[in-house]
């Protein structure tokens, strides 16, 4: 295809790795205990695809399927809910371990804390998670969405009681707008899953919340007889999820970490761009960033995650839309004997990239360099289901790739 997938090995200089402790096993365990206190909590499936692994020439493939998370069809609520709880804990002089769900949602705590307004910008899933958490915790939420957002994603957030709109701005400018309004609003708080200089505490809490998903996956792998994954493929927008996953597994397997591959939308591949530059400094992608991978259409890296990623990631991939679409179709219509997985545009990007790497003659050398062979046990994260059902049908059923 003319629009080719690009990749670059990581040769950036290492740093002192000061942000890795954010994703320590102990910190993530605390986040998971918080999530487990929710009546809606249930581990999302870790699905094994043995027939697909045989077809692609791999030892095993496991897909962490976040389409079942809290009934919201995506993983993002893990970060939004935990960061809001951490904020309330800090404001009331408590540790988050003192605020399980039943305490956090109680009238007593609401009388003590009162009401704050949580502002955020989103391509869909993060805002839905923040709105859901605000609704459960009796707080207010204001959500800004970038141009090109579908009405379906807006309505999913509005149904949860948040004030939501679509602005004539790209994602990164919506972030700036949300931050400005939070600063101008009494008891306004910006809850954003990216970090910049001077705004690092809440993003670090969001990343720890994402760690629940990674910790579940590690336990589930062992339950299925795999002591550790040899390779992990994870998607990135600003890089918060990628930094959380890479950080957690780097801490969990300090002596023998997996090979990490980070996959971005080609139209918004700021991390890939930074890796190509090779000097360790972050790079920015601006403009409209048109891609079906709405959740990955982010052009400015999370500074905390960037530090983790440049120290631990083996390869960065810039994936065109057709790669994500291929992943959606292969997961949705797998080889006979494997279960089907409903994975949305952003959710399927890592598996799509893996399938290209394993089937393209142009990728033989990179497969060898990564050690992707019949001994590899690969963990892939599918971060969302059909969060926009009509677009999912257009891509998977009608082959429209848009």
Coordinates of C-alpha atoms in Angstrom, one line a residue:
X1 CA 0.0 0.0 0.0
X2 CA 1.2 3.5 -0.8
X3 CA 0.6 4.7 2.8
X4 CA 3.2 2.5 4.5
X5 CA 3.7 1.8 8.1
X6 CA 6.9 3.3 9.5
X7 CA 9.1 2.3 12.5
X8 CA 12.2 3.3 14.2
X9 CA 14.4 1.6 16.7
X10 CA 15.0 3.5 19.9
X11 CA 18.6 4.9 20.0
X12 CA 17.8 7.9 22.3
X13 CA 20.2 8.7 25.2
X14 CA 19.0 7.3 28.5
X15 CA 18.1 9.5 31.5
X16 CA 18.2 8.9 35.2
X17 CA 14.7 7.4 34.9
X18 CA 13.3 9.5 37.7
X19 CA 9.7 8.9 36.6
X20 CA 9.8 5.1 36.7
X21 CA 8.9 4.9 40.4
X22 CA 5.5 6.4 39.6
X23 CA 4.5 3.1 38.2
X24 CA 6.0 0.9 40.9
X25 CA 4.2 -2.3 41.8
X26 CA 3.2 -1.0 45.2
X27 CA 1.7 2.2 43.7
X28 CA -0.3 0.2 41.1
X29 CA -1.4 -2.3 43.7
X30 CA -2.9 0.6 45.6
X31 CA -4.8 1.8 42.5
X32 CA -6.1 -1.7 41.8
X33 CA -7.4 -2.0 45.4
X34 CA -9.3 1.3 44.9
X35 CA -10.9 0.0 41.6
X36 CA -11.7 -3.3 43.2
X37 CA -13.8 -1.5 45.8
X38 CA -16.3 -0.5 43.0
X39 CA -19.4 -2.6 42.8
X40 CA -19.0 -2.5 39.0
X41 CA -15.4 -3.9 39.1
X42 CA -14.6 -7.0 37.3
X43 CA -11.4 -8.1 35.6
X44 CA -11.6 -7.6 31.8
X45 CA -10.7 -10.7 29.8
X46 CA -7.3 -11.7 28.6
X47 CA -8.0 -13.6 25.5
X48 CA -5.6 -16.1 24.0
X49 CA -5.5 -16.5 20.2
X50 CA -3.7 -19.8 19.6
X51 CA -4.7 -20.2 15.9
X52 CA -3.7 -16.6 15.2
X53 CA -0.4 -17.1 16.9
X54 CA 0.2 -20.2 14.6
X55 CA -0.8 -18.2 11.5
X56 CA 1.5 -15.3 12.4
X57 CA 4.4 -17.5 13.5
X58 CA 4.4 -16.6 17.1
X59 CA 4.5 -18.7 20.3
X60 CA 1.4 -17.1 21.7
X61 CA -0.8 -14.0 21.5
X62 CA -2.8 -12.6 24.3
X63 CA -5.2 -9.6 23.9
X64 CA -6.3 -7.6 27.0
X65 CA -9.9 -6.7 26.0
X66 CA -10.9 -3.4 27.6
X67 CA -14.3 -3.3 25.9
X68 CA -15.8 -4.8 29.1
X69 CA -14.4 -2.1 31.5
X70 CA -17.1 -0.9 33.9
X71 CA -19.7 -1.1 31.1
X72 CA -18.0 1.9 29.4
X73 CA -16.4 0.0 26.5
X74 CA -12.9 1.4 27.2
X75 CA -10.1 1.5 29.7
X76 CA -9.9 5.2 30.3
X77 CA -12.2 5.3 33.4
X78 CA -9.4 3.7 35.4
X79 CA -7.3 6.8 35.2
X80 CA -10.0 9.4 35.6
X81 CA -11.6 7.7 38.6
X82 CA -8.4 7.1 40.4
X83 CA -7.0 10.6 39.9
X84 CA -10.2 12.2 41.1
X85 CA -10.1 10.0 44.2
X86 CA -6.5 10.9 44.8
X87 CA -7.4 14.6 44.5
X88 CA -10.3 14.4 47.0
X89 CA -8.0 12.4 49.3
X90 CA -5.4 15.1 49.2
X91 CA -7.9 17.9 49.7
X92 CA -9.4 16.2 52.8
X93 CA -6.1 15.1 54.3
X94 CA -6.6 11.4 53.7
X95 CA -4.8 8.6 52.0
X96 CA -6.7 7.2 49.0
X97 CA -6.7 3.8 50.7
X98 CA -9.1 5.4 53.2
X99 CA -11.6 6.3 50.4
X100 CA -13.0 3.1 48.8
X101 CA -16.0 3.5 46.7
X102 CA -18.6 3.3 49.5
X103 CA -16.8 6.0 51.5
X104 CA -16.1 8.2 48.4
X105 CA -19.7 8.2 47.4
X106 CA -21.1 8.7 50.9
X107 CA -23.1 11.8 52.0
X108 CA -20.6 12.2 54.9
X109 CA -17.6 12.6 52.5
X110 CA -19.6 14.9 50.2
X111 CA -20.5 17.1 53.2
X112 CA -16.8 17.2 54.1
X113 CA -15.4 17.8 50.6
X114 CA -18.3 19.6 48.8
X115 CA -18.4 19.9 45.1
X116 CA -15.7 20.5 42.6
X117 CA -15.9 20.9 38.8
X118 CA -13.5 18.6 36.9
X119 CA -12.6 19.9 33.4
X120 CA -11.1 17.8 30.7
X121 CA -10.5 17.5 26.9
X122 CA -11.1 14.2 25.2
X123 CA -11.4 12.4 21.9
X124 CA -14.1 10.3 23.6
X125 CA -13.1 7.6 26.1
X126 CA -11.2 9.7 28.6
X127 CA -14.0 12.3 28.8
X128 CA -16.6 9.5 29.2
X129 CA -14.6 8.0 32.1
X130 CA -14.3 11.4 33.8
X131 CA -18.0 12.1 33.3
X132 CA -18.9 8.6 34.7
X133 CA -16.6 9.0 37.7
X134 CA -17.9 12.6 38.4
X135 CA -21.5 11.2 38.2
X136 CA -20.8 8.4 40.7
X137 CA -18.8 10.7 43.1
X138 CA -21.5 13.5 43.0
X139 CA -19.1 16.0 41.3
X140 CA -19.4 18.2 38.2
X141 CA -17.7 17.6 34.9
X142 CA -17.1 19.8 31.9
X143 CA -15.8 18.1 28.8
X144 CA -14.4 19.7 25.6
X145 CA -14.1 17.6 22.4
X146 CA -12.1 18.4 19.3
X147 CA -13.4 19.1 15.8
X148 CA -14.2 15.9 13.9
X149 CA -15.6 14.2 17.0
X150 CA -18.7 12.1 16.2
X151 CA -22.1 12.9 17.7
X152 CA -22.2 9.4 19.2
X153 CA -19.2 10.0 21.3
X154 CA -20.6 13.3 22.5
X155 CA -23.9 11.8 23.5
X156 CA -22.2 9.0 25.4
X157 CA -20.7 11.7 27.6
X158 CA -23.8 13.9 27.9
X159 CA -25.9 10.9 29.1
X160 CA -23.7 10.8 32.2
X161 CA -24.6 14.3 33.2
X162 CA -21.5 16.2 32.1
X163 CA -21.5 19.5 30.3
X164 CA -20.0 18.6 26.9
X165 CA -19.4 20.3 23.6
X166 CA -17.4 20.0 20.4
X167 CA -15.0 22.9 19.7
X168 CA -13.5 24.0 16.4
X169 CA -10.1 23.1 17.8
X170 CA -7.7 20.1 17.6
X171 CA -7.2 17.9 20.7
X172 CA -4.2 19.7 22.1
X173 CA -5.9 23.1 21.8
X174 CA -9.0 21.7 23.6
X175 CA -6.6 20.7 26.4
X176 CA -5.4 24.3 26.7
X177 CA -9.0 25.5 26.7
X178 CA -10.0 23.1 29.5
X179 CA -7.0 24.1 31.6
X180 CA -7.8 27.8 31.1
X181 CA -11.4 27.3 32.2
X182 CA -10.4 25.2 35.2
X183 CA -8.1 28.0 36.3
X184 CA -10.8 30.6 36.0
X185 CA -13.5 28.5 37.9
X186 CA -13.9 28.4 41.7
X187 CA -13.0 24.8 42.7
X188 CA -12.1 24.0 39.1
X189 CA -9.7 21.1 38.5
X190 CA -8.1 20.0 35.2
X191 CA -8.1 16.2 35.0
X192 CA -6.0 15.5 31.9
X193 CA -4.2 12.4 30.9
X194 CA -1.2 14.3 29.7
X195 CA 1.5 16.2 31.6
X196 CA 3.4 19.4 30.9
X197 CA 5.8 21.5 33.0
X198 CA 4.0 22.5 36.2
X199 CA 1.2 20.0 35.6
X200 CA 2.4 16.5 36.6
X201 CA 0.7 15.3 39.8
X202 CA -2.8 14.5 38.4
X203 CA -1.4 12.9 35.2
X204 CA 0.9 10.7 37.3
X205 CA -2.2 9.6 39.3
X206 CA -4.0 8.9 36.0
X207 CA -1.2 6.7 34.8
X208 CA -1.2 4.8 38.1
X209 CA -4.9 4.2 37.5
X210 CA -4.2 2.7 34.1
X211 CA -1.8 0.4 35.9
X212 CA -4.8 -1.7 37.2
X213 CA -5.2 -3.0 33.6
X214 CA -1.5 -3.9 33.4
X215 CA -1.5 -5.6 36.8
X216 CA -4.6 -7.7 35.9
X217 CA -2.9 -8.8 32.6
X218 CA 0.3 -9.9 34.5
X219 CA -1.8 -12.0 36.9
X220 CA -3.9 -13.4 34.1
X221 CA -0.9 -14.4 32.0
X222 CA 0.5 -16.4 34.9
X223 CA -2.9 -18.1 35.4
X224 CA -2.6 -19.2 31.7
X225 CA 0.9 -20.6 32.2
X226 CA 2.9 -17.7 30.9
X227 CA 5.4 -16.4 33.5
X228 CA 6.2 -13.2 31.6
X229 CA 5.4 -11.8 28.2
X230 CA 8.4 -11.6 25.9
X231 CA 6.9 -8.7 23.9
X232 CA 4.3 -6.0 24.7
X233 CA 2.6 -4.0 22.0
X234 CA 0.7 -0.9 23.3
X235 CA -0.8 2.1 21.6
X236 CA -0.1 5.8 22.3
X237 CA -1.7 9.2 21.9
X238 CA 0.0 11.5 24.3
X239 CA 1.7 8.4 25.7
X240 CA 0.1 8.1 29.2
X241 CA -1.2 4.6 28.7
X242 CA 2.0 3.5 27.0
X243 CA 4.1 5.0 29.8
X244 CA 1.9 3.3 32.4
X245 CA 2.2 -0.1 30.8
X246 CA 5.9 0.2 30.0
X247 CA 6.6 1.6 33.5
X248 CA 4.7 -1.1 35.3
X249 CA 6.1 -4.1 33.4
X250 CA 9.6 -2.6 33.6
X251 CA 9.3 -2.5 37.4
X252 CA 7.6 -5.9 37.6
X253 CA 10.3 -7.6 35.5
X254 CA 13.3 -5.5 36.4
X255 CA 15.9 -8.1 35.6
X256 CA 14.3 -9.3 32.3
X257 CA 11.8 -6.8 30.9
X258 CA 9.8 -7.6 27.8
X259 CA 10.5 -6.0 24.5
X260 CA 8.2 -3.0 24.3
X261 CA 6.7 -1.7 21.0
X262 CA 4.7 1.5 21.0
X263 CA 2.2 2.1 18.2
X264 CA 0.8 5.5 17.2
X265 CA -1.5 6.9 14.5
X266 CA 0.8 8.0 11.7
X267 CA -1.1 11.3 11.5
X268 CA -0.2 12.1 15.1
X269 CA 3.0 10.2 15.7
X270 CA 4.8 12.7 18.0
X271 CA 6.6 9.9 19.9
X272 CA 7.8 8.3 16.7
X273 CA 8.9 11.7 15.5
X274 CA 10.9 12.2 18.7
X275 CA 12.5 8.8 18.3
X276 CA 13.5 9.6 14.7
X277 CA 15.2 12.8 15.9
X278 CA 17.1 10.7 18.4
X279 CA 18.2 13.4 20.8
X280 CA 15.8 12.6 23.6
X281 CA 13.8 15.8 23.3
X282 CA 10.1 15.5 22.7
X283 CA 8.6 16.6 19.3
X284 CA 5.1 17.9 18.5
X285 CA 2.7 17.2 15.7
X286 CA 0.2 20.0 15.1
X287 CA -2.7 20.6 12.7
X288 CA -5.9 18.6 12.4
X289 CA -4.4 15.1 12.6
X290 CA -7.0 13.4 10.6
X291 CA -7.2 9.7 11.5
X292 CA -9.8 7.0 12.3
X293 CA -7.9 6.4 15.5
X294 CA -9.6 9.3 17.3
X295 CA -8.2 8.2 20.7
X296 CA -4.7 8.5 19.4
X297 CA -5.0 11.9 17.6
X298 CA -2.8 13.7 20.1
X299 CA 0.3 15.6 19.0
X300 CA 2.0 16.7 22.2
X301 CA 3.6 14.0 24.4
X302 CA 3.0 13.6 28.1
X303 CA 6.4 14.7 29.6
X304 CA 6.3 12.1 32.4
X305 CA 5.6 9.2 30.0
X306 CA 8.1 10.4 27.4
X307 CA 10.8 10.0 30.0
X308 CA 9.8 6.5 30.8
X309 CA 9.3 5.5 27.1
X310 CA 12.6 6.8 25.8
X311 CA 14.4 4.7 28.5
X312 CA 12.6 1.4 28.0
X313 CA 10.9 1.2 24.6
X314 CA 12.6 -0.9 21.8
X315 CA 10.7 0.4 18.8
X316 CA 8.2 3.1 17.9
X317 CA 5.7 2.6 15.1
X318 CA 3.7 5.1 13.1
X319 CA 0.6 3.3 11.7
X320 CA -1.6 4.5 8.9
X321 CA -5.4 4.0 9.3
X322 CA -5.4 0.8 7.2
X323 CA -3.2 -0.9 9.8
X324 CA -5.8 -0.2 12.5
X325 CA -8.6 -1.3 10.2
X326 CA -6.8 -4.5 9.4
X327 CA -6.4 -5.2 13.1
X328 CA -10.1 -4.5 13.7
X329 CA -11.1 -7.0 11.0
X330 CA -8.6 -9.7 12.0
X331 CA -9.7 -9.6 15.6
X332 CA -13.4 -9.4 14.7
X333 CA -13.2 -12.3 12.3
X334 CA -10.4 -14.5 13.6
X335 CA -9.2 -17.9 12.5
X336 CA -11.7 -20.6 13.2
X337 CA -11.2 -21.8 16.8
X338 CA -10.2 -18.5 18.2
X339 CA -12.7 -16.2 19.9
X340 CA -13.7 -12.9 18.2
X341 CA -12.8 -9.6 19.8
X342 CA -14.6 -6.4 19.2
X343 CA -11.8 -3.8 19.0
X344 CA -12.3 -0.2 18.0
X345 CA -10.1 2.0 15.8
X346 CA -7.6 3.0 18.6
X347 CA -8.0 -0.4 20.3
X348 CA -6.9 -2.5 17.4
X349 CA -3.8 -0.4 16.3
X350 CA -1.2 -2.5 18.2
X351 CA -2.6 -5.8 16.9
X352 CA -2.8 -4.4 13.4
X353 CA 0.9 -3.3 13.6
X354 CA 1.9 -6.8 14.9
X355 CA 0.0 -8.5 12.0
X356 CA 1.9 -6.3 9.5
X357 CA 5.2 -6.9 11.1
X358 CA 4.7 -10.7 11.0
X359 CA 3.3 -11.0 7.5
X360 CA 5.1 -8.4 5.4
X361 CA 8.3 -9.4 3.5
X362 CA 9.6 -5.9 4.1
X363 CA 9.6 -6.6 7.9
X364 CA 11.8 -9.7 7.9
X365 CA 14.8 -7.8 9.4
X366 CA 12.8 -6.0 12.0
X367 CA 11.2 -9.3 13.1
X368 CA 14.6 -10.7 13.6
X369 CA 15.8 -7.7 15.5
X370 CA 12.8 -7.7 17.8
X371 CA 12.9 -11.5 18.4
X372 CA 9.4 -12.0 17.1
X373 CA 9.4 -15.7 16.3
X374 CA 7.8 -19.0 17.4
X375 CA 9.1 -18.6 20.9
X376 CA 7.6 -15.2 21.5
X377 CA 4.7 -14.7 23.9
X378 CA 3.1 -11.4 22.9
X379 CA 0.8 -9.3 25.0
X380 CA -1.4 -6.8 23.1
X381 CA -3.7 -4.2 24.6
X382 CA -7.1 -3.6 23.0
X383 CA -8.1 -0.4 24.8
X384 CA -11.6 0.0 23.5
X385 CA -14.5 -1.7 21.8
X386 CA -16.9 -0.3 19.3
X387 CA -17.2 3.1 21.1
X388 CA -18.6 4.5 17.8
X389 CA -20.8 1.6 16.6
X390 CA -21.6 3.0 13.2
X391 CA -18.0 3.8 12.4
X392 CA -17.0 0.3 13.6
X393 CA -19.6 -1.2 11.2
X394 CA -18.4 1.0 8.4
X395 CA -14.9 -0.2 8.8
X396 CA -15.4 -3.9 9.7
X397 CA -18.6 -4.7 7.7
X398 CA -18.4 -2.2 4.8
X399 CA -14.6 -1.9 4.4
X400 CA -14.6 1.9 4.3
X401 CA -11.5 2.5 6.4
X402 CA -13.0 5.8 7.7

